[in-house]
JSON list of C-alpha atoms and ligand atoms in Angstrom, two decimals:
[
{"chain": "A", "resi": 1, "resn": "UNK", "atom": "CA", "xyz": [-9.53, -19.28, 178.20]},
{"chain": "A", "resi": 2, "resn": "UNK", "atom": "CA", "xyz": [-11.85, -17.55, 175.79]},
{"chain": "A", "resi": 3, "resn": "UNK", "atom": "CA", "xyz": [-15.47, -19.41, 175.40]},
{"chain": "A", "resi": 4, "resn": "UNK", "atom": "CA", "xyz": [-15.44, -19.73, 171.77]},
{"chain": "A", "resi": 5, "resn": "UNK", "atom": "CA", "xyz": [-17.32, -23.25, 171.68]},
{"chain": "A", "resi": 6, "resn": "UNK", "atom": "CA", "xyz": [-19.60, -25.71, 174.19]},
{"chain": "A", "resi": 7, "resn": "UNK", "atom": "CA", "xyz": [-19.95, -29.39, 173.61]},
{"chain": "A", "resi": 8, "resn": "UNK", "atom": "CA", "xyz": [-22.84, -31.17, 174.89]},
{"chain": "A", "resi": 9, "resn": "UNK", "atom": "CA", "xyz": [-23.05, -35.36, 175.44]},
{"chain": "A", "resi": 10, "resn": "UNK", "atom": "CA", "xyz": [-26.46, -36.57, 174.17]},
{"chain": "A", "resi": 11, "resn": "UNK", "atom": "CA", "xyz": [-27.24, -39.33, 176.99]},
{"chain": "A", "resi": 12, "resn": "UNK", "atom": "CA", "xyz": [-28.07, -38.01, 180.43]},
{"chain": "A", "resi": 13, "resn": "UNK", "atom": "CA", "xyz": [-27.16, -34.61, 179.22]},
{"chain": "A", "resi": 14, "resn": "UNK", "atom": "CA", "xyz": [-29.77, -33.42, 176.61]},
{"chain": "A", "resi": 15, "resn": "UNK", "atom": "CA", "xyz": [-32.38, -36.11, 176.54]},
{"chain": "A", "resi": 16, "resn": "UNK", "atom": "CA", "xyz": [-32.66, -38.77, 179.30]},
{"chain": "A", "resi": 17, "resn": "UNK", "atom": "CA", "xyz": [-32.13, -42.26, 177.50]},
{"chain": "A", "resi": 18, "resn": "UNK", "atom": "CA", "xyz": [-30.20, -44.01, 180.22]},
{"chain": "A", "resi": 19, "resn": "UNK", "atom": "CA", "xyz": [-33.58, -45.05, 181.14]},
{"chain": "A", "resi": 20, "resn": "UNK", "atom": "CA", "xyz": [-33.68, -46.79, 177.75]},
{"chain": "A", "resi": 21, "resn": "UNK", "atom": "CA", "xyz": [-30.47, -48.52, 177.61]},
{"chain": "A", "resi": 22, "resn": "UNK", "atom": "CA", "xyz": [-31.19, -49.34, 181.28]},
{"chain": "A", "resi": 23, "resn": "UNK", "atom": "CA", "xyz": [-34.88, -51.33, 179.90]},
{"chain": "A", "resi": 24, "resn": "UNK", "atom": "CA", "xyz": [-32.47, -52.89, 176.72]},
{"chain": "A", "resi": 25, "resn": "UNK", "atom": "CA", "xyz": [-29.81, -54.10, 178.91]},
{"chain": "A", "resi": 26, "resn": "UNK", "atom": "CA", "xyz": [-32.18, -55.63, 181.62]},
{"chain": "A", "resi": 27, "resn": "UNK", "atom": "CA", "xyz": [-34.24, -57.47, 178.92]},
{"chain": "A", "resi": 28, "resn": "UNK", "atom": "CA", "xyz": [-30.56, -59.13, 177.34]},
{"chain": "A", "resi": 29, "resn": "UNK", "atom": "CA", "xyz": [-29.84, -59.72, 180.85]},
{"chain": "A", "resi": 30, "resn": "UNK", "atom": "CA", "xyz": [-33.00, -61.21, 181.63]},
{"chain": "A", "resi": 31, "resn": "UNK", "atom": "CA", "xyz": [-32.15, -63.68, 178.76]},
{"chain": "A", "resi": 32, "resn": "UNK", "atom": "CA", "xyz": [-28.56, -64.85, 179.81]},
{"chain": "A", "resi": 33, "resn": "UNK", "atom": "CA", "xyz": [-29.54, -65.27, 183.80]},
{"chain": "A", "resi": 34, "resn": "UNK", "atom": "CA", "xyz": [-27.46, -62.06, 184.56]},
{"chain": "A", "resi": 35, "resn": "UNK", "atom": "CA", "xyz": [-28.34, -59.90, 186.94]},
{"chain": "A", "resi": 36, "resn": "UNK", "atom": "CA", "xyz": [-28.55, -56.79, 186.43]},
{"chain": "A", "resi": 37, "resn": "UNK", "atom": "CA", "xyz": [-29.39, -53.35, 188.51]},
{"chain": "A", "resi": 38, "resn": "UNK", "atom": "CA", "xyz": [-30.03, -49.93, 188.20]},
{"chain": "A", "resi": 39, "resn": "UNK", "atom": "CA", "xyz": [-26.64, -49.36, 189.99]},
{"chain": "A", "resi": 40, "resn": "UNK", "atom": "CA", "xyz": [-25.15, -51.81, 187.46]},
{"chain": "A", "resi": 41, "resn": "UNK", "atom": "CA", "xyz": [-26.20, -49.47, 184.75]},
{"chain": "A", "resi": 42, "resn": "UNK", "atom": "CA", "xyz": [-24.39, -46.68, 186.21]},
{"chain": "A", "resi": 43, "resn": "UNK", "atom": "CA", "xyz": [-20.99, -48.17, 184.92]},
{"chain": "A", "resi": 44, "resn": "UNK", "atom": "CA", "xyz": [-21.99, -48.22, 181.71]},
{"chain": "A", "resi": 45, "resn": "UNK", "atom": "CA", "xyz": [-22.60, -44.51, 180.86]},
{"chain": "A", "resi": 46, "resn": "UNK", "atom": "CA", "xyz": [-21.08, -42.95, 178.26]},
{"chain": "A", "resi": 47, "resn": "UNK", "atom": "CA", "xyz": [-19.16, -46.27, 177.64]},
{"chain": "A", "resi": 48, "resn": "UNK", "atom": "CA", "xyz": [-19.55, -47.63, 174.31]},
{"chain": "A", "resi": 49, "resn": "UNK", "atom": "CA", "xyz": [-22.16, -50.38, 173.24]},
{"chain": "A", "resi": 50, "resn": "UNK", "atom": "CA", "xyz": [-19.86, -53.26, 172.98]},
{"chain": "A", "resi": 51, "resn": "UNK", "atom": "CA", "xyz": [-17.78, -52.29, 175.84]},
{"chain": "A", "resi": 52, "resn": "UNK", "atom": "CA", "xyz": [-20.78, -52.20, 178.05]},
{"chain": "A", "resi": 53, "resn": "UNK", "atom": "CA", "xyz": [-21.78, -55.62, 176.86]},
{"chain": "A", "resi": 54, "resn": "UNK", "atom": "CA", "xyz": [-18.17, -56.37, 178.21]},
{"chain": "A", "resi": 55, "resn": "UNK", "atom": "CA", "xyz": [-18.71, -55.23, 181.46]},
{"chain": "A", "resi": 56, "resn": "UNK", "atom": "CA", "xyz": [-22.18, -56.97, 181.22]},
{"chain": "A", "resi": 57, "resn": "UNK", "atom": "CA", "xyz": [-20.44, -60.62, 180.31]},
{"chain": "A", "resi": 58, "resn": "UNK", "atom": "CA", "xyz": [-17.82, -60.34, 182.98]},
{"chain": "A", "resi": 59, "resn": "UNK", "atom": "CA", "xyz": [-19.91, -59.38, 185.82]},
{"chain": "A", "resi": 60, "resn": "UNK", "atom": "CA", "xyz": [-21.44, -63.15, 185.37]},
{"chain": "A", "resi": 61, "resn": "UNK", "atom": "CA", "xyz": [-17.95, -64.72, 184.08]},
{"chain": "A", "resi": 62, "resn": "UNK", "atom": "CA", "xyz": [-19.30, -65.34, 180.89]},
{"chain": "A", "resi": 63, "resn": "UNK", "atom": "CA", "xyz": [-16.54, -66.02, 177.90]},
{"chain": "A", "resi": 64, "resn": "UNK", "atom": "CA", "xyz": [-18.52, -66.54, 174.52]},
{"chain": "A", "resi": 65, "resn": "UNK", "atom": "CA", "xyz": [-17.32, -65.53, 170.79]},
{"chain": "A", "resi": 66, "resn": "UNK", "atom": "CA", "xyz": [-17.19, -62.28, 169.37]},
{"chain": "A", "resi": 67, "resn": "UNK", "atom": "CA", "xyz": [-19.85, -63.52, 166.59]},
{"chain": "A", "resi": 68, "resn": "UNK", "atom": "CA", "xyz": [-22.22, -64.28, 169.76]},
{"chain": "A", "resi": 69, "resn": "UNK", "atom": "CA", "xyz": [-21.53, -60.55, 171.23]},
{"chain": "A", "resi": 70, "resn": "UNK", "atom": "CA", "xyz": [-22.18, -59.19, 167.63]},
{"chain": "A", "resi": 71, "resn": "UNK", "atom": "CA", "xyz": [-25.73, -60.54, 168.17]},
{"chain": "A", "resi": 72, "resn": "UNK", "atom": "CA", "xyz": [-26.21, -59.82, 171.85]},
{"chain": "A", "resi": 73, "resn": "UNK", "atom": "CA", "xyz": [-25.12, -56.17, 171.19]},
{"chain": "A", "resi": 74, "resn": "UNK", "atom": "CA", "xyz": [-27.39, -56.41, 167.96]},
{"chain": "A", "resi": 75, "resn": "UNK", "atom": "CA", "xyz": [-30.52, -57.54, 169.38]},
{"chain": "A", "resi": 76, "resn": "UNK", "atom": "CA", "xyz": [-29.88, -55.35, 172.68]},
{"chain": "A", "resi": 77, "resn": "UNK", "atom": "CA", "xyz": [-30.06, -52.19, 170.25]},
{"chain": "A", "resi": 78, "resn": "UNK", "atom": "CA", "xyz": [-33.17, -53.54, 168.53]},
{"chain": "A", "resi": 79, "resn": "UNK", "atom": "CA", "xyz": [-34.66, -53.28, 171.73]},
{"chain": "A", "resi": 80, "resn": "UNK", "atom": "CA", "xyz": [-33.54, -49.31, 172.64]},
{"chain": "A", "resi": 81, "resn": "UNK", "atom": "CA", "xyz": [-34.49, -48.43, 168.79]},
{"chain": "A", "resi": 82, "resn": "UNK", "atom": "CA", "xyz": [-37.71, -49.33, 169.99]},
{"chain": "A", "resi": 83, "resn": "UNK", "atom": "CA", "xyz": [-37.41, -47.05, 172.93]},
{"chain": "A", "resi": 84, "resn": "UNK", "atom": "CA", "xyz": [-36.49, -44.27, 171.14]},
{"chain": "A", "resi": 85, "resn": "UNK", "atom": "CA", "xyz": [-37.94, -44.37, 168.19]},
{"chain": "A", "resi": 86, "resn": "UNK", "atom": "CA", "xyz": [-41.19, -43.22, 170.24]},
{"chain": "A", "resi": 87, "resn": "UNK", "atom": "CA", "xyz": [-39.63, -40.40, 171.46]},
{"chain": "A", "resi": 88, "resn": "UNK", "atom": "CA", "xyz": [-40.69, -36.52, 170.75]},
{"chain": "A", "resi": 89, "resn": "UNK", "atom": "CA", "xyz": [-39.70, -33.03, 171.65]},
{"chain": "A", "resi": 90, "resn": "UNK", "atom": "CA", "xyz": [-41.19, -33.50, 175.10]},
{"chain": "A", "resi": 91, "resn": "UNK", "atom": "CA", "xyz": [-38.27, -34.97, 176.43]},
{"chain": "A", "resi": 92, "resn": "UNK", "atom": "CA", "xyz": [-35.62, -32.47, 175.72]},
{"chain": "A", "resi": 93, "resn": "UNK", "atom": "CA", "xyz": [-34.49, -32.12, 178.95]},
{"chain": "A", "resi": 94, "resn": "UNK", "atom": "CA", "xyz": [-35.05, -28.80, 180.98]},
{"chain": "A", "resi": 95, "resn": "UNK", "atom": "CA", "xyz": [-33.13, -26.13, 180.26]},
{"chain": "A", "resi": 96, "resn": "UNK", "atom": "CA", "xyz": [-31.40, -27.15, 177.22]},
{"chain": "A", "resi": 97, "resn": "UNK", "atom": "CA", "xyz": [-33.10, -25.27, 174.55]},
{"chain": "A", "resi": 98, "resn": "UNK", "atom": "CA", "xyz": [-32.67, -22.29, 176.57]},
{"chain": "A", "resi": 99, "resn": "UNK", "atom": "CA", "xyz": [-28.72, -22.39, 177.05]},
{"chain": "A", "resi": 100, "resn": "UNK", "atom": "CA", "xyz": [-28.16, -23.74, 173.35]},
{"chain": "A", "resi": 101, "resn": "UNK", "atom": "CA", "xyz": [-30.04, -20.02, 172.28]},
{"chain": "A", "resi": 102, "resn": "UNK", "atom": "CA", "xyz": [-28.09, -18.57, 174.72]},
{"chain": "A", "resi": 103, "resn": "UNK", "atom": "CA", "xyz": [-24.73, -19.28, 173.45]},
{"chain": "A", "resi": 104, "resn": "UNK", "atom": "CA", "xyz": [-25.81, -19.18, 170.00]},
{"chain": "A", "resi": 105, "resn": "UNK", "atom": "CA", "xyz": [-27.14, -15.59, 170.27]},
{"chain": "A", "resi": 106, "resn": "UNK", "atom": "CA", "xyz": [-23.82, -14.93, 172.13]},
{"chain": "A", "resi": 107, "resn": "UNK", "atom": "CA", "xyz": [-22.12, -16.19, 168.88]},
{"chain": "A", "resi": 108, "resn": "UNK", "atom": "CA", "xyz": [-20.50, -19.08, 170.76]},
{"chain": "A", "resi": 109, "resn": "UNK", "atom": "CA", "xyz": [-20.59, -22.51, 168.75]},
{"chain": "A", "resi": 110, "resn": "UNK", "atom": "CA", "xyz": [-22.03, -25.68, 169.31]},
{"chain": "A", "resi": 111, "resn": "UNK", "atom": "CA", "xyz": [-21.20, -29.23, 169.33]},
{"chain": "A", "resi": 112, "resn": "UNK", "atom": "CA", "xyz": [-22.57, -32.61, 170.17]},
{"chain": "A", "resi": 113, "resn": "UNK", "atom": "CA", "xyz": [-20.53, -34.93, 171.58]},
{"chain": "A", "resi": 114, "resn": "UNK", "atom": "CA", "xyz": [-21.64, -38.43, 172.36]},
{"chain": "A", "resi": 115, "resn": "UNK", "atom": "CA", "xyz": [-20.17, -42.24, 172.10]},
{"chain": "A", "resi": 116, "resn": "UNK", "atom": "CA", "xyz": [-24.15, -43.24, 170.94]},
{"chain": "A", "resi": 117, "resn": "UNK", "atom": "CA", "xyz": [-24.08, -44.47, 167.46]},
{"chain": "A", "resi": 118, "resn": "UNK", "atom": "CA", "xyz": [-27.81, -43.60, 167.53]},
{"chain": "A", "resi": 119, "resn": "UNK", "atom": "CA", "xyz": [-27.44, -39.97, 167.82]},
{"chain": "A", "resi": 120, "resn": "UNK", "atom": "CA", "xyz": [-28.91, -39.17, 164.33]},
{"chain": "A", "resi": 121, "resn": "UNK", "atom": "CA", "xyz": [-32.17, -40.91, 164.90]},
{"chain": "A", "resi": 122, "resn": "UNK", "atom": "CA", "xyz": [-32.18, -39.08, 168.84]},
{"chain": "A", "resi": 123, "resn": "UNK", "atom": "CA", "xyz": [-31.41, -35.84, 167.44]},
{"chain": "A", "resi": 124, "resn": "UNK", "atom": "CA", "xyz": [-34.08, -36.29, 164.54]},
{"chain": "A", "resi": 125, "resn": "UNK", "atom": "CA", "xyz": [-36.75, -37.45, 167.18]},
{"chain": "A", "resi": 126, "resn": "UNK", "atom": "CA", "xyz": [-36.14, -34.30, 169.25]},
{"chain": "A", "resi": 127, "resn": "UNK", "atom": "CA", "xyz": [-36.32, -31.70, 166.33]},
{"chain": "A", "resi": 128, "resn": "UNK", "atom": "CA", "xyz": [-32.64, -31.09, 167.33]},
{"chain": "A", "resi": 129, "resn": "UNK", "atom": "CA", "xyz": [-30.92, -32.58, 164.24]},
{"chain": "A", "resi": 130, "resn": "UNK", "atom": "CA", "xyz": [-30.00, -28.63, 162.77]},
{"chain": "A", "resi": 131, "resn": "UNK", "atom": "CA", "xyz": [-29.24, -27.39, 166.04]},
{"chain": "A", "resi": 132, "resn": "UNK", "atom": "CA", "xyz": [-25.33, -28.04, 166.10]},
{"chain": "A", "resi": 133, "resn": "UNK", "atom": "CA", "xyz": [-22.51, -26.93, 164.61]},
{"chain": "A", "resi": 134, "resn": "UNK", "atom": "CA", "xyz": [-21.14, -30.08, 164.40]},
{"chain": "A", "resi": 135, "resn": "UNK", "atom": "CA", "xyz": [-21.71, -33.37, 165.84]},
{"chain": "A", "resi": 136, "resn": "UNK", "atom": "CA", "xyz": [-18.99, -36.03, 166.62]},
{"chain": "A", "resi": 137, "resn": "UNK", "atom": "CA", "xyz": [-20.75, -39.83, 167.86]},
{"chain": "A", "resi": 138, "resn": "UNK", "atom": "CA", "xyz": [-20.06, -43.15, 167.85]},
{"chain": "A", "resi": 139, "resn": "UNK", "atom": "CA", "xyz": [-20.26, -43.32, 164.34]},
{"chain": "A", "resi": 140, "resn": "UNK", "atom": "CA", "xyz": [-17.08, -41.27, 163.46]},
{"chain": "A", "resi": 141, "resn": "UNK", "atom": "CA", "xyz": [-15.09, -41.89, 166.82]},
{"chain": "A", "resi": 142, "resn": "UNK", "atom": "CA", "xyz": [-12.80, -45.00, 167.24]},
{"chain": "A", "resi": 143, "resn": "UNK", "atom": "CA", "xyz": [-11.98, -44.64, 170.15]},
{"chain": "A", "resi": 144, "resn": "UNK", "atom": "CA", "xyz": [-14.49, -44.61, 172.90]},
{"chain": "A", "resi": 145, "resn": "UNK", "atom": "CA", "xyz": [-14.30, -42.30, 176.26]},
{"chain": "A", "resi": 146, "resn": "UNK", "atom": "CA", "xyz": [-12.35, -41.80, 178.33]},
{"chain": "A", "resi": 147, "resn": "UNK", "atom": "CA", "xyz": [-9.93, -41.58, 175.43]},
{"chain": "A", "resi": 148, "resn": "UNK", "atom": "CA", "xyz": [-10.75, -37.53, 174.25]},
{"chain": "A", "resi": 149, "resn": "UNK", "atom": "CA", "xyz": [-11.17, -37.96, 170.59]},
{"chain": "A", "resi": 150, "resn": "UNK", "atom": "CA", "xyz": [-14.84, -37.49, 170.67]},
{"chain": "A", "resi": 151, "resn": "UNK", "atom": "CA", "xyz": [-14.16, -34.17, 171.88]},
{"chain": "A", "resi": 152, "resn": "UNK", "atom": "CA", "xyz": [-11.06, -33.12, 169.88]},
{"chain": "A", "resi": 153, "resn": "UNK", "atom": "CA", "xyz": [-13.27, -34.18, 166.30]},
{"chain": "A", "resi": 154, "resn": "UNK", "atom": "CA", "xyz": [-15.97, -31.69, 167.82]},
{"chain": "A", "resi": 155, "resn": "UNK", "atom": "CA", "xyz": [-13.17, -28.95, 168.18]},
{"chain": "A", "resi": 156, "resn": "UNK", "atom": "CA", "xyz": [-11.55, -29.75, 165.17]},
{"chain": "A", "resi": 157, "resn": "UNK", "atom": "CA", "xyz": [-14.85, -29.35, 162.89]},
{"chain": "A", "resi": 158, "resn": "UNK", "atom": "CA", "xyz": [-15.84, -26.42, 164.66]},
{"chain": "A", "resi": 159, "resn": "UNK", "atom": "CA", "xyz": [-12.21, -24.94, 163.81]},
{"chain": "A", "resi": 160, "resn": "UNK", "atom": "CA", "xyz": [-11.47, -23.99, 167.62]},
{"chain": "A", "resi": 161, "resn": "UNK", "atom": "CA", "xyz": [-8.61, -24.73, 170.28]},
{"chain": "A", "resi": 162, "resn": "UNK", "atom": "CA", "xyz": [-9.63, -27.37, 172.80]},
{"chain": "A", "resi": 163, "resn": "UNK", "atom": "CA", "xyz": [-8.77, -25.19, 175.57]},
{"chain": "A", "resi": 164, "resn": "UNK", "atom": "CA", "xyz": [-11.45, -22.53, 175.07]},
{"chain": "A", "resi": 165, "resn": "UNK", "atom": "CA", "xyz": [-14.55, -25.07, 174.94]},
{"chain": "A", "resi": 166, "resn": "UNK", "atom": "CA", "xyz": [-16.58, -25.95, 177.73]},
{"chain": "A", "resi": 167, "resn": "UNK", "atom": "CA", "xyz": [-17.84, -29.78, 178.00]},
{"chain": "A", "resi": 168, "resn": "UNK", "atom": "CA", "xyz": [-21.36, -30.77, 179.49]},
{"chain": "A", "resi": 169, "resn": "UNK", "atom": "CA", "xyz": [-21.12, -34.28, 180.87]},
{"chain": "A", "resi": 170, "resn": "UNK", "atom": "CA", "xyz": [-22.44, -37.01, 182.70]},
{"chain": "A", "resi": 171, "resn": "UNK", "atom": "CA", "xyz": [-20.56, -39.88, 183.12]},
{"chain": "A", "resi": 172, "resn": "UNK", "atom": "CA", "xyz": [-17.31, -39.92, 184.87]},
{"chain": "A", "resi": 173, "resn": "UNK", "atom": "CA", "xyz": [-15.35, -41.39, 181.66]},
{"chain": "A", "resi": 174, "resn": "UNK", "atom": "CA", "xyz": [-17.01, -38.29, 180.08]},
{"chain": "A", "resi": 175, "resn": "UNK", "atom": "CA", "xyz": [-15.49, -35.72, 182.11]},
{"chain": "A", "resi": 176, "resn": "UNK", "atom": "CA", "xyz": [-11.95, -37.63, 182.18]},
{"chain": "A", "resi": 177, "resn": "UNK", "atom": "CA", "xyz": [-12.43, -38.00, 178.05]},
{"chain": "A", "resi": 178, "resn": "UNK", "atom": "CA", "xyz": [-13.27, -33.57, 178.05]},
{"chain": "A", "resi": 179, "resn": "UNK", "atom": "CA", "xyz": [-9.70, -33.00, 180.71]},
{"chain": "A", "resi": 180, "resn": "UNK", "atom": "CA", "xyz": [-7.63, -35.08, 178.57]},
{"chain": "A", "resi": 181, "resn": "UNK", "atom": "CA", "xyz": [-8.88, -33.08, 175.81]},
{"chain": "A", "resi": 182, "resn": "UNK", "atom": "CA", "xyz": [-7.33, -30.32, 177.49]},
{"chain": "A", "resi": 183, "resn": "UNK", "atom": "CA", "xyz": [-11.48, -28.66, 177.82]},
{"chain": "A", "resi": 184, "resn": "UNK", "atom": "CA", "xyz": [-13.11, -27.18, 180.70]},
{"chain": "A", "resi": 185, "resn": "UNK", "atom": "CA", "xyz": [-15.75, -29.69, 182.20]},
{"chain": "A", "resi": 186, "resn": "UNK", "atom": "CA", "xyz": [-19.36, -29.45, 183.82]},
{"chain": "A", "resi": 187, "resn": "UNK", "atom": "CA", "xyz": [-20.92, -32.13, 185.03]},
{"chain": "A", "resi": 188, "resn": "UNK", "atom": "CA", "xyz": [-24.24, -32.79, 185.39]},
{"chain": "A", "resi": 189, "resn": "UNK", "atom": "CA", "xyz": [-25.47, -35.26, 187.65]},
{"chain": "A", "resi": 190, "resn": "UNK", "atom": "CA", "xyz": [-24.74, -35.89, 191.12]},
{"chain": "A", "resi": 191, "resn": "UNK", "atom": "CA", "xyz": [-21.66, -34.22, 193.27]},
{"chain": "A", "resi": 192, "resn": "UNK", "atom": "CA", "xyz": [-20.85, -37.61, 194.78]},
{"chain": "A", "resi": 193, "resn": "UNK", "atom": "CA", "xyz": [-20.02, -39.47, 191.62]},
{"chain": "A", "resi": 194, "resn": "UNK", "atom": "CA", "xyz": [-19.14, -36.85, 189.49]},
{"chain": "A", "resi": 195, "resn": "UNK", "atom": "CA", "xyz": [-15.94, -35.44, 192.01]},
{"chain": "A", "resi": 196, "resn": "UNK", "atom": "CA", "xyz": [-13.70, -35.23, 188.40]},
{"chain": "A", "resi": 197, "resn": "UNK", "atom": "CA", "xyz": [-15.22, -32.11, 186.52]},
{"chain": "A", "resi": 198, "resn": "UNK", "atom": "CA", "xyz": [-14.52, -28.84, 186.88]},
{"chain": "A", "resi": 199, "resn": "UNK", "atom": "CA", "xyz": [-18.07, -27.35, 188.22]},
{"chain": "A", "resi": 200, "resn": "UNK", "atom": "CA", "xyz": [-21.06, -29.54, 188.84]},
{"chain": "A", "resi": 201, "resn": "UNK", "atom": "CA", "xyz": [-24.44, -28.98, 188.56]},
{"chain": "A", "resi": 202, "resn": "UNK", "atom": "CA", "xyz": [-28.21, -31.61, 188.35]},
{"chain": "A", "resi": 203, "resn": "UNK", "atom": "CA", "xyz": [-29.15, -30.42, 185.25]},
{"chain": "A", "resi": 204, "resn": "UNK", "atom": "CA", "xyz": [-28.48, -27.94, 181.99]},
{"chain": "A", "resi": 205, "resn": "UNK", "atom": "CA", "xyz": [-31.72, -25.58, 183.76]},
{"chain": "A", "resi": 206, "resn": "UNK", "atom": "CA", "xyz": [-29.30, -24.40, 186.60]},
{"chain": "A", "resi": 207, "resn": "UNK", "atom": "CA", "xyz": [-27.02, -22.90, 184.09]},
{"chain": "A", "resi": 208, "resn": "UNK", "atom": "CA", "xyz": [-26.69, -19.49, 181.60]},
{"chain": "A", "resi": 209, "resn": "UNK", "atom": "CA", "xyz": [-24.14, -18.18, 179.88]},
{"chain": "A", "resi": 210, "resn": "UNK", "atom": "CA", "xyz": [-23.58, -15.50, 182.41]},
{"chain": "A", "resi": 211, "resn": "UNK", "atom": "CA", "xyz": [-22.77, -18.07, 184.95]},
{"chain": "A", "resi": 212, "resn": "UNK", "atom": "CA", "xyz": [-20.22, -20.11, 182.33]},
{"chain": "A", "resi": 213, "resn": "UNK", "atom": "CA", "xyz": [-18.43, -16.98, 181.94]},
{"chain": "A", "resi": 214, "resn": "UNK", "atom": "CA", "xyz": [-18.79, -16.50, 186.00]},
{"chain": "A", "resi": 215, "resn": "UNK", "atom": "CA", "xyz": [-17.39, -20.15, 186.82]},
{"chain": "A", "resi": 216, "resn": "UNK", "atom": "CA", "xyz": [-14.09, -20.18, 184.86]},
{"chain": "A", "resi": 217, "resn": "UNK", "atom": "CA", "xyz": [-13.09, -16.23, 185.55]},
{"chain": "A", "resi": 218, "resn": "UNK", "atom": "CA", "xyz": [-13.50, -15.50, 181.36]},
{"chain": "A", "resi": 219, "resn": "UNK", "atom": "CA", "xyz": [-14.06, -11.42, 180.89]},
{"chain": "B", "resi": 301, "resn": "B16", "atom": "P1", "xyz": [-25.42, -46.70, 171.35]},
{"chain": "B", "resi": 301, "resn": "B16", "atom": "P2", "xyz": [-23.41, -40.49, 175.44]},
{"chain": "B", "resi": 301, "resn": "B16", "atom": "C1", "xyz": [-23.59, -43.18, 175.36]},
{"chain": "B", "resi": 301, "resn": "B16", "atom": "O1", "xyz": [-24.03, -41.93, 174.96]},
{"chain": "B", "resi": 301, "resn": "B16", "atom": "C2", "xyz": [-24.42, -43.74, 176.50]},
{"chain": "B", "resi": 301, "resn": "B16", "atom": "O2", "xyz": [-24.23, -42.99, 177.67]},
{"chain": "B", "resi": 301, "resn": "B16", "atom": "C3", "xyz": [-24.03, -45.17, 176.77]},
{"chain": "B", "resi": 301, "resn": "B16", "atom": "O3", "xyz": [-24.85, -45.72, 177.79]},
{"chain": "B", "resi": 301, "resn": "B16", "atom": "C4", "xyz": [-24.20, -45.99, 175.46]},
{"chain": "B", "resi": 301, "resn": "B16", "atom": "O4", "xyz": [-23.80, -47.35, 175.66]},
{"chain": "B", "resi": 301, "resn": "B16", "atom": "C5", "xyz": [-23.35, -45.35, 174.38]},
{"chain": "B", "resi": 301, "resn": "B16", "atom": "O5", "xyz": [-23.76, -44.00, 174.19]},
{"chain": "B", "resi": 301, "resn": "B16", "atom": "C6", "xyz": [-23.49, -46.06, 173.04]},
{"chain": "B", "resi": 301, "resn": "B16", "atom": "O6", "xyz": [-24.80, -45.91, 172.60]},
{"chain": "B", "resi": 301, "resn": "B16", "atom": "O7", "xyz": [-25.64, -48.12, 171.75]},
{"chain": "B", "resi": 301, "resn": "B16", "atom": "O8", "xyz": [-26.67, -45.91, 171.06]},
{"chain": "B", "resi": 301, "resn": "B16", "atom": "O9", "xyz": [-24.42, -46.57, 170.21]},
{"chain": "B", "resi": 301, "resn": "B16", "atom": "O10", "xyz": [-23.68, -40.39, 176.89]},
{"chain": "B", "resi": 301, "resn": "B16", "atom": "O11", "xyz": [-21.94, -40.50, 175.06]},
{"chain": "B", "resi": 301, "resn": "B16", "atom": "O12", "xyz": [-24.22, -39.51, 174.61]},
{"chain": "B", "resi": 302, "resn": "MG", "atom": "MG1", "xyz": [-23.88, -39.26, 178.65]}
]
């Protein structure tokens, strides 16, 4: 591969909201009798709002109408606007703004790609929202991950081949969304759950573009 372009998820990758949807989905939880964990949460990164409210319902058996979910899923995102709609700059998470000037100075593009339909209120909060390239969410993807659209609309608006961009990930249908893709995958997060990608690493602070270029043999 050449490195002509990175992709970045937003969630867990850039800016720690898990914590956020983690609050939201306790509170509708709270309300239906469903319990609820920080473990539970796990399964529902990078999965999309309504499916997670799936996963949610049939943990506890629960069969109700989709007009029902509309409002569950509703009132659960009234909850994380409030979240982060506080946020600032602050939590940008380590290391990011550092390998995003990196690569750009390097002339490498960059992308956002995340299933979060909230992404331009995140990015706006963080000071981030002219930082990309381009930015494929959950408001111009159909198809949620694992299925690789997110990250083939990233490629495609950045006009370059899947196969020379580089994917920063957390969740595990991330990474499988970035190899269907046909993209070279990091992820960040633990080594135990995250077995799928390519390299792995905690956090975007442990990286540099000299080490990118190290990991996947590119001259
Ligand atoms: P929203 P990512 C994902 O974002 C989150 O990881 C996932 O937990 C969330 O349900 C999904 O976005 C949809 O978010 O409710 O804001 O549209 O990790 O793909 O950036
Ligand atoms: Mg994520």
């Amino acid at each position: 591969m050449s490195l002509e372009a990175c992709i970045f998820d937003l969630d867990g990758v850039l800016v720690d909201t898990a914590r956020y949807h983690f609050l939201a989905w306790k509170r509708l939880a709270a309300q239906l009798n469903i319990k609820f964990t920080e473990e539970d949460n796990e399964h529902l990164k990078g999965v999309s709002r309504m499916d997670s409210l799936e996963i949610i319902l049939n943990s506890a058996n629960l069969k109700i109408d989709q007009k029902t979910k509309d409002e569950y899923a509703d009132q659960k995102n009234r909850w994380y606007f409030e979240y982060i709609n506080r946020m600032t700059p602050d939590e940008i998470l380590p290391g990011s703004l550092d390998l995003i000037n990196d690569l750009k100075k390097a002339g490498i593009k960059i992308a956002l790609g995340s299933a979060s339909r909230n992404t331009p209120l995140i990015l706006e909060r963080l000071g981030l929202e002219n930082a990309f390239d381009a930015i494929a969410d959950g408001n111009i993807v159909l198809k949620a991950k694992p299925d690789p659209e997110v990250f083939l609309t990233a490629a495609r608006m950045m006009g370059v081949n899947p196969e020379d961009c580089i994917v920063f990930e957390d969740a595990i249908a991330g990474i499988r969304a970035a190899k269907t893709a046909g993209m070279m995958c990091i992820g960040i997060g633990s080594d135990q759950v995250l077995t799928e990608a390519h390299y792995i690493v905690t956090g975007l602070d442990k990286l540099d573009l000299k080490l990118l270029l190290k990991i996947f043999n590119i001259k």
